[in-house]
PDB file of C-alpha atoms in Angstrom:
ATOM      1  CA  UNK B  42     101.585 103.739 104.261  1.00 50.00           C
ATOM      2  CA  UNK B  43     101.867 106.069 107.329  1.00 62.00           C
ATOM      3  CA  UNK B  44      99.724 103.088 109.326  1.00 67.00           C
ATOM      4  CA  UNK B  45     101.852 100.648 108.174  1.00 85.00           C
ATOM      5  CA  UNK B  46     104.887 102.256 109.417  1.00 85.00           C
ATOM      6  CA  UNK B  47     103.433 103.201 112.809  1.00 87.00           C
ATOM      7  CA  UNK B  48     102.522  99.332 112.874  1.00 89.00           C
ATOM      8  CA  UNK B  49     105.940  98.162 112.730  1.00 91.00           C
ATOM      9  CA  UNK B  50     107.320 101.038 114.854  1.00 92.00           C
ATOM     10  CA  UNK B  51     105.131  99.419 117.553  1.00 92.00           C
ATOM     11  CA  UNK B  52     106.478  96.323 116.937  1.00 92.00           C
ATOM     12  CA  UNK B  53     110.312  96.749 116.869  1.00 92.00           C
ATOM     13  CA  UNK B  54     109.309  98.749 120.521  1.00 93.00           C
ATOM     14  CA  UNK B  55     107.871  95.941 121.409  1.00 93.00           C
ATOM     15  CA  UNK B  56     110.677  93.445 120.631  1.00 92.00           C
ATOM     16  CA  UNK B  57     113.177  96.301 122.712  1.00 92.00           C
ATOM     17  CA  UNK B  58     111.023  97.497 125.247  1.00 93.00           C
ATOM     18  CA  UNK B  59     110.425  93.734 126.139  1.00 92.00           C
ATOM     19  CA  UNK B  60     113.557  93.217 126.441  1.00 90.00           C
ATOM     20  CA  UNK B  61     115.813  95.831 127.431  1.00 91.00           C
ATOM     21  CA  UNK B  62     112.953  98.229 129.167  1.00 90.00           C
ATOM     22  CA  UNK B  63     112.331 101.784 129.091  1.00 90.00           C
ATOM     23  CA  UNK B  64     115.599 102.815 130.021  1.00 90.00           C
ATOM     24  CA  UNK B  65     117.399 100.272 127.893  1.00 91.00           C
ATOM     25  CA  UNK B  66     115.492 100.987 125.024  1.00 89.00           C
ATOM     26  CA  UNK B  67     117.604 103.711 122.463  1.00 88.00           C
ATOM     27  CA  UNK B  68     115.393 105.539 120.099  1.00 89.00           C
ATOM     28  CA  UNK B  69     118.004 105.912 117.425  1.00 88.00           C
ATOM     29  CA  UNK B  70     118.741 101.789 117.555  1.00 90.00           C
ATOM     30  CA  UNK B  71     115.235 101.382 117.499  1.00 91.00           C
ATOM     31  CA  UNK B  72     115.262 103.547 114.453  1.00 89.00           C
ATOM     32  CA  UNK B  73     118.047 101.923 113.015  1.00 90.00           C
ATOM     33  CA  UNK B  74     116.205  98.590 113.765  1.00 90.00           C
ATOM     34  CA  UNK B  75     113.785  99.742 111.094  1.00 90.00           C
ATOM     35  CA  UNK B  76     116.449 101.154 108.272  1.00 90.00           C
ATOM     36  CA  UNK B  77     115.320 104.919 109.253  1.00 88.00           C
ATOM     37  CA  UNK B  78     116.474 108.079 110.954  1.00 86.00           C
ATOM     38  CA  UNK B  79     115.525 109.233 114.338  1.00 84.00           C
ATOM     39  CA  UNK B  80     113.667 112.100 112.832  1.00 85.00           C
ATOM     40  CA  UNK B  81     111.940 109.606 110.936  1.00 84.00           C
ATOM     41  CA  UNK B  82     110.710 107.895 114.166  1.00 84.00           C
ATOM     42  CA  UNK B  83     109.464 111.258 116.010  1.00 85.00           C
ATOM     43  CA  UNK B  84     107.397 111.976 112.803  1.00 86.00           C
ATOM     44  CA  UNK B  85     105.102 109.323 114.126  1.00 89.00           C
ATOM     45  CA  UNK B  86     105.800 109.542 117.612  1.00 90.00           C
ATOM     46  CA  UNK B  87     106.976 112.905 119.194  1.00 89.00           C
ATOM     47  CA  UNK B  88     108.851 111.574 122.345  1.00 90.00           C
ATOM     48  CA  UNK B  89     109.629 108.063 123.701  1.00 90.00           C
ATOM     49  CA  UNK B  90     106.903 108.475 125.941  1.00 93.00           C
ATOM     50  CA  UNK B  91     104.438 109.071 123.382  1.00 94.00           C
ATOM     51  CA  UNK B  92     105.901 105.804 121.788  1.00 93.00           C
ATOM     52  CA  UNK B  93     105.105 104.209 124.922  1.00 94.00           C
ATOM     53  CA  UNK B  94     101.752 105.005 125.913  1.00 93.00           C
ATOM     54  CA  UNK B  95     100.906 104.565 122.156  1.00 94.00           C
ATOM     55  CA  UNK B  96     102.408 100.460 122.446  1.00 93.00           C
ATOM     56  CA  UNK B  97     100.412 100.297 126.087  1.00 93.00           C
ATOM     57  CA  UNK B  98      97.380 101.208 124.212  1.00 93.00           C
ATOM     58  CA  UNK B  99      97.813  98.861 121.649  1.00 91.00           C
ATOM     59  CA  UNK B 100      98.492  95.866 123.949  1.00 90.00           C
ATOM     60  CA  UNK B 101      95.631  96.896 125.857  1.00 88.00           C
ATOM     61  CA  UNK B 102      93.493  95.997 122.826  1.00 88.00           C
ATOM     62  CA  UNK B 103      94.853  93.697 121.537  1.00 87.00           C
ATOM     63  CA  UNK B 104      94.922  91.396 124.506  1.00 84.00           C
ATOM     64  CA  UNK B 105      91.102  92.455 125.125  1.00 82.00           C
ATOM     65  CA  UNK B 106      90.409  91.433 121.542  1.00 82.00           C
ATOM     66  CA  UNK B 107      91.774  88.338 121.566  1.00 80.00           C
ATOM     67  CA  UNK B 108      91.623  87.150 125.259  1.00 80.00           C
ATOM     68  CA  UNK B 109      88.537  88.894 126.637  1.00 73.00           C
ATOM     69  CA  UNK B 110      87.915  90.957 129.557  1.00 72.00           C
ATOM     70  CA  UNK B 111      85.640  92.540 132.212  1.00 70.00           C
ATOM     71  CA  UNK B 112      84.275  94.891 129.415  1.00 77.00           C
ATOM     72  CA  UNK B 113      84.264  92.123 126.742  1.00 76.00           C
ATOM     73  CA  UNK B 114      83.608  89.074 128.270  1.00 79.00           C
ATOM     74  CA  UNK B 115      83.913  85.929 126.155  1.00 84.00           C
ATOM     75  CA  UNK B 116      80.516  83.606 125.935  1.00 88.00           C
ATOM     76  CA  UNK B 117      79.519  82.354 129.294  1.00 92.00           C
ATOM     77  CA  UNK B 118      80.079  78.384 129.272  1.00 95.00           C
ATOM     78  CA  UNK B 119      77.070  76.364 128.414  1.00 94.00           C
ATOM     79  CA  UNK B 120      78.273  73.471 129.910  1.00 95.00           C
ATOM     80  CA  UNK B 121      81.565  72.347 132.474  1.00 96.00           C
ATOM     81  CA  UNK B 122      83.460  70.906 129.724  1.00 96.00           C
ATOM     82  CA  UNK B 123      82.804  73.953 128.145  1.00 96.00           C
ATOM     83  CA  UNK B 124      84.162  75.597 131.168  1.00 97.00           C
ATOM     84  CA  UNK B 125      87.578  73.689 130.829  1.00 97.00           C
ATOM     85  CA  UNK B 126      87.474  74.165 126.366  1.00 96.00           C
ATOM     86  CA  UNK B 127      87.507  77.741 127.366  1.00 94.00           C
ATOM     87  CA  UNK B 128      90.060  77.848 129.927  1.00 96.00           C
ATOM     88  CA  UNK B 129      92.231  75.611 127.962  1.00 96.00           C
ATOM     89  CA  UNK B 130      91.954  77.802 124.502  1.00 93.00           C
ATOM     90  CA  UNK B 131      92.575  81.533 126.616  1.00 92.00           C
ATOM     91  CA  UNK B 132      95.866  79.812 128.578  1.00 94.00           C
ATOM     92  CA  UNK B 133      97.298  78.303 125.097  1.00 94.00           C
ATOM     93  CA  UNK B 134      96.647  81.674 123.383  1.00 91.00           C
ATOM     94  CA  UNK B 135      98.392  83.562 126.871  1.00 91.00           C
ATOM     95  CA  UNK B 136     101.523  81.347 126.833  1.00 93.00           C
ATOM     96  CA  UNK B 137     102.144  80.603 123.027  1.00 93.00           C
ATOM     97  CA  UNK B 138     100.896  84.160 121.735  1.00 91.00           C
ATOM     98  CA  UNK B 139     104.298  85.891 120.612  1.00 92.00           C
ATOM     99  CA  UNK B 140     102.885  89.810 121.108  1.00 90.00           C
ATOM    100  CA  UNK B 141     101.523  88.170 124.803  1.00 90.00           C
ATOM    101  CA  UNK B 142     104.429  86.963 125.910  1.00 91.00           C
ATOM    102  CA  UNK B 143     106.556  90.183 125.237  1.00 92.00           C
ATOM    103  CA  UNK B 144     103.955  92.374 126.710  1.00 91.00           C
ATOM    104  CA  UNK B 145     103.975  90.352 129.918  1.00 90.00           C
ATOM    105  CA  UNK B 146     107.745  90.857 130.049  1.00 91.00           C
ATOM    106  CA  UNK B 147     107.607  95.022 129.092  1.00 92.00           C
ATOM    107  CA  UNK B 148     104.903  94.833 132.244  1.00 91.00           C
ATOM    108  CA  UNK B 149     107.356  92.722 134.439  1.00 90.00           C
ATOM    109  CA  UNK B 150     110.098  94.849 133.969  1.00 89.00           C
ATOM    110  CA  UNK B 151     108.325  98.307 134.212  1.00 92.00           C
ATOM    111  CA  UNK B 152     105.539  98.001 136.784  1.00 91.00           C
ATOM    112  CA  UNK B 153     108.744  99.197 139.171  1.00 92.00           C
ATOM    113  CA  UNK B 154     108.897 102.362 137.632  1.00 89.00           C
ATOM    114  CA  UNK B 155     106.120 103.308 135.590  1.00 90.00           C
ATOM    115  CA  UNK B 156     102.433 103.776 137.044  1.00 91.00           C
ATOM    116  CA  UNK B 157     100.420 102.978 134.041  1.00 91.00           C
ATOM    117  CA  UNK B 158     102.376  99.818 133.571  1.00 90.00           C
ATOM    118  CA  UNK B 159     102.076  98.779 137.357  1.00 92.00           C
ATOM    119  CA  UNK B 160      98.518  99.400 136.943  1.00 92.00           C
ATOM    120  CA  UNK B 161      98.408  97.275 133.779  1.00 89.00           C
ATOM    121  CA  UNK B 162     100.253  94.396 135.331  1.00 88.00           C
ATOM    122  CA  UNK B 163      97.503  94.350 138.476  1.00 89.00           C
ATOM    123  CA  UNK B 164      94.724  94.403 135.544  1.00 87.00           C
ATOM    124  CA  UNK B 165      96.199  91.497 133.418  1.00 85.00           C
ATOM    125  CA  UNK B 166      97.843  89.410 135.636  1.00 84.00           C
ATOM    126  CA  UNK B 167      95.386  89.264 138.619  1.00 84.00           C
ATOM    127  CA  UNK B 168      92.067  91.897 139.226  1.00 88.00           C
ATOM    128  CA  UNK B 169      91.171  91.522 135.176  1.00 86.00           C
ATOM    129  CA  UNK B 170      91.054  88.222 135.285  1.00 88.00           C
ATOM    130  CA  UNK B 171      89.416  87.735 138.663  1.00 92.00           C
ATOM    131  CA  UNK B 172      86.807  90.071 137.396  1.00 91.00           C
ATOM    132  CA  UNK B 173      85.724  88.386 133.899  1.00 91.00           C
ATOM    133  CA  UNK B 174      85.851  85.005 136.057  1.00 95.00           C
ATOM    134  CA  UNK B 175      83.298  86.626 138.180  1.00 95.00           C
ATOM    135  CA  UNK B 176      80.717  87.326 136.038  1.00 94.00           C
ATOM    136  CA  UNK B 177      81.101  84.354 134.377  1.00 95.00           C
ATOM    137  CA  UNK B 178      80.841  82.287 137.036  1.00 97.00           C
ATOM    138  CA  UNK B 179      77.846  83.908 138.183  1.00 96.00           C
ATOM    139  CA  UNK B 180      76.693  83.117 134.649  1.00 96.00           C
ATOM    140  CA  UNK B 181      77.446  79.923 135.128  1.00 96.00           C
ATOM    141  CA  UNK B 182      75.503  79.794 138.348  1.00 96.00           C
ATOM    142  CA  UNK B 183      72.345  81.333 137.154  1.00 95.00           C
ATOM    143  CA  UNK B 184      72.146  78.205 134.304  1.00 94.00           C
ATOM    144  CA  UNK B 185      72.423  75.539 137.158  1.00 95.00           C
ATOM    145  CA  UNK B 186      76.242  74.454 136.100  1.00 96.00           C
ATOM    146  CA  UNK B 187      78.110  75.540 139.308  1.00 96.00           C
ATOM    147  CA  UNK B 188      76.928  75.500 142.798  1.00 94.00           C
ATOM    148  CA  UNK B 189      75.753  78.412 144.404  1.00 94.00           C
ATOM    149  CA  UNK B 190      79.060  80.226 146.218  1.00 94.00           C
ATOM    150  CA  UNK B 191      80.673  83.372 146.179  1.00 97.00           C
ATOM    151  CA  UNK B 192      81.295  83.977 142.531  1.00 97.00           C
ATOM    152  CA  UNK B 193      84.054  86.640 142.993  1.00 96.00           C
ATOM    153  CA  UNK B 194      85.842  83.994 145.657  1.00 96.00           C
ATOM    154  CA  UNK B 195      85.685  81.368 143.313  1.00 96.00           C
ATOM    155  CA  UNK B 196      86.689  83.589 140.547  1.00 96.00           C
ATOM    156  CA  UNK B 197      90.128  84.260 142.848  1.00 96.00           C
ATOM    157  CA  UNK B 198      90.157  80.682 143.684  1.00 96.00           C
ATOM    158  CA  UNK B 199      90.433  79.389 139.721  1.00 97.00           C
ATOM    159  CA  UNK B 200      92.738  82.434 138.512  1.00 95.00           C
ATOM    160  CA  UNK B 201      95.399  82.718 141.142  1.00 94.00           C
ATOM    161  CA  UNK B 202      96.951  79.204 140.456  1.00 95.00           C
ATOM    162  CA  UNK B 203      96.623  78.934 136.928  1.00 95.00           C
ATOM    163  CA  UNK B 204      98.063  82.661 136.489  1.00 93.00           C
ATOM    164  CA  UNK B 205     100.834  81.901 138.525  1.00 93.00           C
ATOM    165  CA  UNK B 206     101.598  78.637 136.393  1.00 94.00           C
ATOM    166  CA  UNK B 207     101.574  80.829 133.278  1.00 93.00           C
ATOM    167  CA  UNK B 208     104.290  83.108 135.103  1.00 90.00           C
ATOM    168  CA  UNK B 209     105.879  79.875 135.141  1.00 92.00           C
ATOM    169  CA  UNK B 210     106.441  79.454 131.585  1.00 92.00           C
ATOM    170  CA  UNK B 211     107.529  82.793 131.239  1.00 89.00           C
ATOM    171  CA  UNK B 212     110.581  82.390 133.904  1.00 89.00           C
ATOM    172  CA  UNK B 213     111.361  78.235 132.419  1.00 93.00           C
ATOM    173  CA  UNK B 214     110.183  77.990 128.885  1.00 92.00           C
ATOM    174  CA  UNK B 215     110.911  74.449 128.850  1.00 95.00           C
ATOM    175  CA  UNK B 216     108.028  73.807 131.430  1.00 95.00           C
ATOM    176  CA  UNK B 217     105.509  74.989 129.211  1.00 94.00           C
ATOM    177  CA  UNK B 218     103.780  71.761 128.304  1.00 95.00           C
ATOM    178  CA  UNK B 219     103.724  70.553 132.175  1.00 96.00           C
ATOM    179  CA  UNK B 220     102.225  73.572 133.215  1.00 96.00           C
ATOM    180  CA  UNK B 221      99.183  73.437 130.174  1.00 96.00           C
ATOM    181  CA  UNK B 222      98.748  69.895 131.720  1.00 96.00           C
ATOM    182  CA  UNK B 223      98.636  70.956 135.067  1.00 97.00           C
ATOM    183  CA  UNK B 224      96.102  74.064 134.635  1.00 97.00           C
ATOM    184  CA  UNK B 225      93.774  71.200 132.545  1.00 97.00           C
ATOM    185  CA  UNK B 226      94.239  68.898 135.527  1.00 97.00           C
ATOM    186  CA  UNK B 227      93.279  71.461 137.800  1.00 97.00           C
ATOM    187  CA  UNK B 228      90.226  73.218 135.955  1.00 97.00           C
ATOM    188  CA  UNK B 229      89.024  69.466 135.977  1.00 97.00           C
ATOM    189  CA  UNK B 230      89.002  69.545 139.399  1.00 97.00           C
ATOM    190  CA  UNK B 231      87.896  72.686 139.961  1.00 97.00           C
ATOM    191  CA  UNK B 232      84.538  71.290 138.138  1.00 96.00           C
ATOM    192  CA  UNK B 233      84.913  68.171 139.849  1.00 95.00           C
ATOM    193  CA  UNK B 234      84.554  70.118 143.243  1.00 95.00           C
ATOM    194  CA  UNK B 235      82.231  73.312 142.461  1.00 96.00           C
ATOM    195  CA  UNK B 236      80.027  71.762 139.249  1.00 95.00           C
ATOM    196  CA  UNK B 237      76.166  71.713 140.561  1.00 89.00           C
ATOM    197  CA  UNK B 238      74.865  67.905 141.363  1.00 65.00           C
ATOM    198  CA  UNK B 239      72.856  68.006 137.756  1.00 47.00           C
ATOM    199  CA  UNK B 240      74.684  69.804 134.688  1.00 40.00           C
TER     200      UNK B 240
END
């Protein structure tokens, strides 16, 4: 019961944190939110910044569980098409995935004032992702499907644009489906231009 109430304490912070930020965020609303009392809340959290750190940790696992990174790196591509299969399924999950969304907002809003959540931003939105494409690029390379380059260069070259499309969708909703096209277009060409002679 106690789990299930932390659960949904994480939640509701997520929903305000997302969008009102730390500041903005009032523990006894949040409370409220949930139909209990403020010393309800700091039975399960002892401070708003305990709150915090506890919904940073969660995002931080869920988005590795789900999306993958450096640490827990999804299957290395046995073919291109694979390459673009996988690309395609970890940018619908990124901009369609409810908890995702919010948590890149929370990060947006609070890498200006709060260290572990700058830190977090850097991770998710560009040296995380830069990594994981690394090594599996090199993995890639070592089975003969890309052509022998820098790995982390070509990691940078494949993330940057299609991370900065999914910012995209998070600033005009309503270009969601024009940006999923264009990031498929691109990781097309991307294999077009970097796949070895015979895959």
């Amino acid at each position: 019961m106690a789990k299930d109430t932390r659960e949904k304490i994480l939640a509701a912070a997520l929903d305000m944190f997302s969008q009102y930020g730390f500041a903005g965020t009032n523990i006894r609303e949040l409370a409220g939110s949930l139909g209990m009392g403020k010393s309800s809340m700091y039975r399960h959290f002892e401070s708003k910044e305990e709150l915090w750190n506890a919904l940073l940790d969660e995002l931080i696992a869920y988005y590795e569980a789900q999306f993958g990174s450096p640490e827990h790196l999804p299957p290395v591509p046995d073919s291109l098409e694979a390459l673009v299969t996988m690309t395609m399924r970890l940018v619908d999950f990124t901009v369609h995935d409810e908890s995702v969304i919010k948590s890149r907002k929370l990060l947006s809003i609070e890498q200006f004032r709060d260290g572990r959540a700058r830190d977090l931003a850097t991770r998710f939105f560009l040296t995380g992702l830069t990594q994981m494409f690394t090594q599996i690029f090199s993995g890639m390379m070592e089975r003969g499907l890309l052509r022998r380059d820098d790995p982390a260069m070509l990691a940078f070259a494949y993330t940057a644009p299609i991370s900065a499309l999914i910012h995209l969708c998070d600033r005009k909703p309503e270009k969601t489906e024009e940006a999923i096209r264009q990031v498929e277009a691109f990781s097309r060409h991307f294999i077009q231009t970097y796949g070895a002679d015979k895959t």
